[in-house]
CSV table of C-alpha atoms in Angstrom, one decimal:
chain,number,residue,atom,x,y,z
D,1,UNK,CA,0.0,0.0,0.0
D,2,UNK,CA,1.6,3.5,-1.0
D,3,UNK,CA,0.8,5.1,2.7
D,4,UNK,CA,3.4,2.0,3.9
D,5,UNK,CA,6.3,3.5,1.8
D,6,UNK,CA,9.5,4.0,3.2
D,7,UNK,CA,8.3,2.5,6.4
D,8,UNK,CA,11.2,0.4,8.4
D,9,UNK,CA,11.2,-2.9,10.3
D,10,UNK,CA,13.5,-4.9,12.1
D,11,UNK,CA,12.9,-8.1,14.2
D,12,UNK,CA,14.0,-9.2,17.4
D,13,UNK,CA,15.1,-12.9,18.0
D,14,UNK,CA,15.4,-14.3,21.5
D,15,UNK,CA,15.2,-18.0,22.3
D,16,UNK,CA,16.1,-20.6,25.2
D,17,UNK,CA,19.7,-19.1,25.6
D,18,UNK,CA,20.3,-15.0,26.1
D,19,UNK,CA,21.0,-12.4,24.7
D,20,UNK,CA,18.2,-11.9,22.3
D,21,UNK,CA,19.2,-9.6,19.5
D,22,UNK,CA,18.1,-7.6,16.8
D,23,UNK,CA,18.2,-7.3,13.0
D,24,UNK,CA,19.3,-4.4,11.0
D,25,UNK,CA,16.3,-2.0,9.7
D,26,UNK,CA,15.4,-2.8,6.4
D,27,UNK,CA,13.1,-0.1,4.9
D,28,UNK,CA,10.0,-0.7,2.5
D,29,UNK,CA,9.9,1.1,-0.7
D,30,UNK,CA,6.4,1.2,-2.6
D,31,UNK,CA,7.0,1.6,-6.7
D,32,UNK,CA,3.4,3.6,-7.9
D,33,UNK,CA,2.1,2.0,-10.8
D,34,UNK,CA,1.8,4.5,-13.6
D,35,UNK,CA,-1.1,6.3,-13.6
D,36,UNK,CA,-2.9,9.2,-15.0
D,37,UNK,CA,-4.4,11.9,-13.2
D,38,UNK,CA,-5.1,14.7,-16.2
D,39,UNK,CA,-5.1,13.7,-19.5
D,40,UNK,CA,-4.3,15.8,-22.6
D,41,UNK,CA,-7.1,18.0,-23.6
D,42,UNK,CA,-8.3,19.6,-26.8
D,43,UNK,CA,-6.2,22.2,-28.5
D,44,UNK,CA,-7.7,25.2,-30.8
D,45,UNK,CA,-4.9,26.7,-32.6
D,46,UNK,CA,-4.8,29.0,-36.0
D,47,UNK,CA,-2.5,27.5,-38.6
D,48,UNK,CA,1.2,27.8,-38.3
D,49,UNK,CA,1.8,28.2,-34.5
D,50,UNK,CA,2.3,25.6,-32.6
D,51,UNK,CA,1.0,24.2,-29.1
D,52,UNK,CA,1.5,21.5,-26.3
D,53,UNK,CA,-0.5,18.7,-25.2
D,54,UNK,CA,0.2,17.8,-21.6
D,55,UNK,CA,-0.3,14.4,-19.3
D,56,UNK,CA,-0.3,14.8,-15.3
D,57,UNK,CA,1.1,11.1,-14.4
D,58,UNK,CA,0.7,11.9,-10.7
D,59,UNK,CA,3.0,9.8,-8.5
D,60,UNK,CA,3.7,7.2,-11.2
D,61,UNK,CA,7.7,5.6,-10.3
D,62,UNK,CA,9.8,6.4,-13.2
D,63,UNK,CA,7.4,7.1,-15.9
D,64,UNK,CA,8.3,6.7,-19.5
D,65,UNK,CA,6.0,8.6,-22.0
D,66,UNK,CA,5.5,6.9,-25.6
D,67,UNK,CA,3.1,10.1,-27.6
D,68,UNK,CA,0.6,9.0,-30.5
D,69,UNK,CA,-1.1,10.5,-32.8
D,70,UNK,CA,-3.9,9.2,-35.3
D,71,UNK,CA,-4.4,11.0,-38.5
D,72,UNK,CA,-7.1,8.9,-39.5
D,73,UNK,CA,-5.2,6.2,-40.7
D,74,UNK,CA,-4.4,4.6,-36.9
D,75,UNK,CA,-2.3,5.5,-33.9
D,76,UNK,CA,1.4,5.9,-34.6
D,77,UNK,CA,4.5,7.3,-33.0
D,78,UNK,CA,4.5,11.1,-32.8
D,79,UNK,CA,8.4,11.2,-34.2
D,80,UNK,CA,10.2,13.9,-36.0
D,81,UNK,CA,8.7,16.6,-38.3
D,82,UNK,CA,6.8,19.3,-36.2
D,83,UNK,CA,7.1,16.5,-33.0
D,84,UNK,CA,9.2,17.5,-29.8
D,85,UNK,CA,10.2,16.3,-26.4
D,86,UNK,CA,7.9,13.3,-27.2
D,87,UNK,CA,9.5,11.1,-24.2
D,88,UNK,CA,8.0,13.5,-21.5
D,89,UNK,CA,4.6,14.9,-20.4
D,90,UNK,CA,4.7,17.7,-23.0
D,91,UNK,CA,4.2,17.0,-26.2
D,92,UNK,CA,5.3,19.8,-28.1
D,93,UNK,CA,3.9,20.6,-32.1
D,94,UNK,CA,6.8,23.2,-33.3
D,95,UNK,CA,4.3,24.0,-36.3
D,96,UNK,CA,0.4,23.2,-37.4
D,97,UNK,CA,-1.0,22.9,-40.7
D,98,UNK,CA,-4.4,23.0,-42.1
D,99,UNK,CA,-4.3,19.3,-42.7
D,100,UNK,CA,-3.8,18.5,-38.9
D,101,UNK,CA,-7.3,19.3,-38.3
D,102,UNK,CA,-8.7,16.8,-36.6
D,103,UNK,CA,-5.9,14.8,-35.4
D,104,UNK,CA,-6.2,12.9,-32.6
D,105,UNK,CA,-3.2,12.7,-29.8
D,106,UNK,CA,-2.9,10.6,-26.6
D,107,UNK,CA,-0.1,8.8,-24.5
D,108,UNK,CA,0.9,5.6,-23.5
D,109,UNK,CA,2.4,5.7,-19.9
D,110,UNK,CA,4.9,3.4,-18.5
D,111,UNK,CA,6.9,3.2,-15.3
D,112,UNK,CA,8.8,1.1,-12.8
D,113,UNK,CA,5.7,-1.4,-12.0
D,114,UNK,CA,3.1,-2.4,-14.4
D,115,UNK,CA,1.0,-2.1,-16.8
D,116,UNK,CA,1.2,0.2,-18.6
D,117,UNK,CA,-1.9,3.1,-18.6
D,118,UNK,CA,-3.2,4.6,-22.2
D,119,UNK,CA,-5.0,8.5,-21.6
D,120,UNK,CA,-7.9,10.0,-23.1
D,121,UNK,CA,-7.4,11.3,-26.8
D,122,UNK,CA,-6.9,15.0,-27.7
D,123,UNK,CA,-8.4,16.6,-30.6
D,124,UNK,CA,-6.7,19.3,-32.6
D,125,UNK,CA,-8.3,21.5,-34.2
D,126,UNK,CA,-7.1,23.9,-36.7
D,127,UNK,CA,-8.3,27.4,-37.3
D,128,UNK,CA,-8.0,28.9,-41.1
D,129,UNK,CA,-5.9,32.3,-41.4
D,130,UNK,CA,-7.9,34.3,-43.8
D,131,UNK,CA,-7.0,34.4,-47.2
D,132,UNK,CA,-7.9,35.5,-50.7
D,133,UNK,CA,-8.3,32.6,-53.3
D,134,UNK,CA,-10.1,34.4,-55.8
D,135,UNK,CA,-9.6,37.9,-55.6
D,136,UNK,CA,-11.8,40.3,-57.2
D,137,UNK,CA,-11.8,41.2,-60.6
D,138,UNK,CA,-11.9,44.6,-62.7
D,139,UNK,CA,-15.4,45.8,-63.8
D,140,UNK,CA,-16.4,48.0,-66.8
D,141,UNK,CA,-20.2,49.1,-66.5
D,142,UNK,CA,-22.1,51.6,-68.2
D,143,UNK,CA,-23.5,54.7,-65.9
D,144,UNK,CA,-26.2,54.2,-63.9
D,145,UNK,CA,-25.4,50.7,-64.0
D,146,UNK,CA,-25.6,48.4,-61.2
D,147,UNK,CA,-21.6,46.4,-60.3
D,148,UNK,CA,-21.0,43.4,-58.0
D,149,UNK,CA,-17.7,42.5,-56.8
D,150,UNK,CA,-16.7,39.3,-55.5
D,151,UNK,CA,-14.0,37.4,-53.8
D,152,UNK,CA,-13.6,34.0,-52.5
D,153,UNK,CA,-12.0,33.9,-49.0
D,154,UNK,CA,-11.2,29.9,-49.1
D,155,UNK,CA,-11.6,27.7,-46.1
D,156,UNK,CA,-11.1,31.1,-43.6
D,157,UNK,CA,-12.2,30.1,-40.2
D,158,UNK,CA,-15.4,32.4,-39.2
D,159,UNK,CA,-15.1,35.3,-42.4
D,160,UNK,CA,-15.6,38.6,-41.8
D,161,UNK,CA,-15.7,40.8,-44.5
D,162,UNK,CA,-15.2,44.6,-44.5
D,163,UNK,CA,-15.1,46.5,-48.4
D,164,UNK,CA,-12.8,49.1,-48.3
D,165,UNK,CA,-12.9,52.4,-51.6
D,166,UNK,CA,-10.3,54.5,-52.8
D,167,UNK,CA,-11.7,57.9,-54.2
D,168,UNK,CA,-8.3,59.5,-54.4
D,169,UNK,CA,-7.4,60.4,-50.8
D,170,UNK,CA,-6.8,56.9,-49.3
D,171,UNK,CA,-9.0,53.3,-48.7
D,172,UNK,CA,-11.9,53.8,-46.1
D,173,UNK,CA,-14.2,51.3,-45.0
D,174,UNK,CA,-17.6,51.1,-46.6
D,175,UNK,CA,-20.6,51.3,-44.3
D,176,UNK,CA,-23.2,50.9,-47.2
D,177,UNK,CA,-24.2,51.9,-50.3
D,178,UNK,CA,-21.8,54.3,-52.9
């Protein structure tokens, strides 16, 4: 029981002839099997920065830390490319892309005793940076006609759009009709 480590004992031995004596003290160390007491939780990040996903392993005796992550295709080792310090409690992601959206992330734990423990998964999710990818296009219209201009913003997360018009002193922002 883990309230009985580092306890000490000894024993005394006395029989039909004197004197009794004593042992040495031997102490009792209790290994904690690994364990998990806060598992990685879900990360929102926009594309290109990077984050962490943590583990709290408690009082776990030497724990090891094996990272995962499942793109869809099954859980494999979190190694190299954007992938840091994947042998501790922090796995670190140096970089995101838009295609990690949705990847999953979790850790085996190890340590002195067994078995081994497996946490809860992490979802990362990927916010879109805006962008243009169709930008609009020139118009020619006859006066008193009516002109629409349109752009495609791509997969931006959450779009919000503000026209701007240059009438020879510098873009403002367009509150509503010209």
């Amino acid at each position: 029981v883990t309230s009985m480590n580092n306890y000490s004992y000894r024993v005394t031995i006395s029989g039909a002839c004197t004197p009794a004596v004593t042992s040495n003290i031997v102490f009792l160390t209790v290994d904690e099997k690994p364990e998990i007491i806060a598992d990685p939780q879900d990360t929102t990040v926009c594309e290109g920065t990077g984050t962490v996903f943590s583990v709290n392993t408690g009082v776990t005796t030497n724990p090891t830390y094996l990272w995962q992550v499942n793109d869809g295709g099954g859980w494999v080792t979190a190694t190299g490319g954007v992938y840091i310090n994947q042998t501790t409690a922090y796995l670190g992601l140096t970089t995101t892309n838009s295609a990690m959206n949705g990847y999953r992330y979790r850790v085996i734990v190890s340590g002195k005793c067994a078995p081994a423990i497996t946490s809860g998964e992490a979802v990362l999710t990927i916010r879109e940076k805006p962008e243009v990818t169709v930008p609009p296009a020139n118009v020619t219209e006859c006066e008193d006609g009516t002109v629409t201009f349109t752009i495609n913003a791509g997969v931006t997360t959450n779009p919000i759009y503000q026209w701007q018009v240059d009438q020879g002193f510098g873009f403002f922002n367009i509150s509503g009709g010209i």
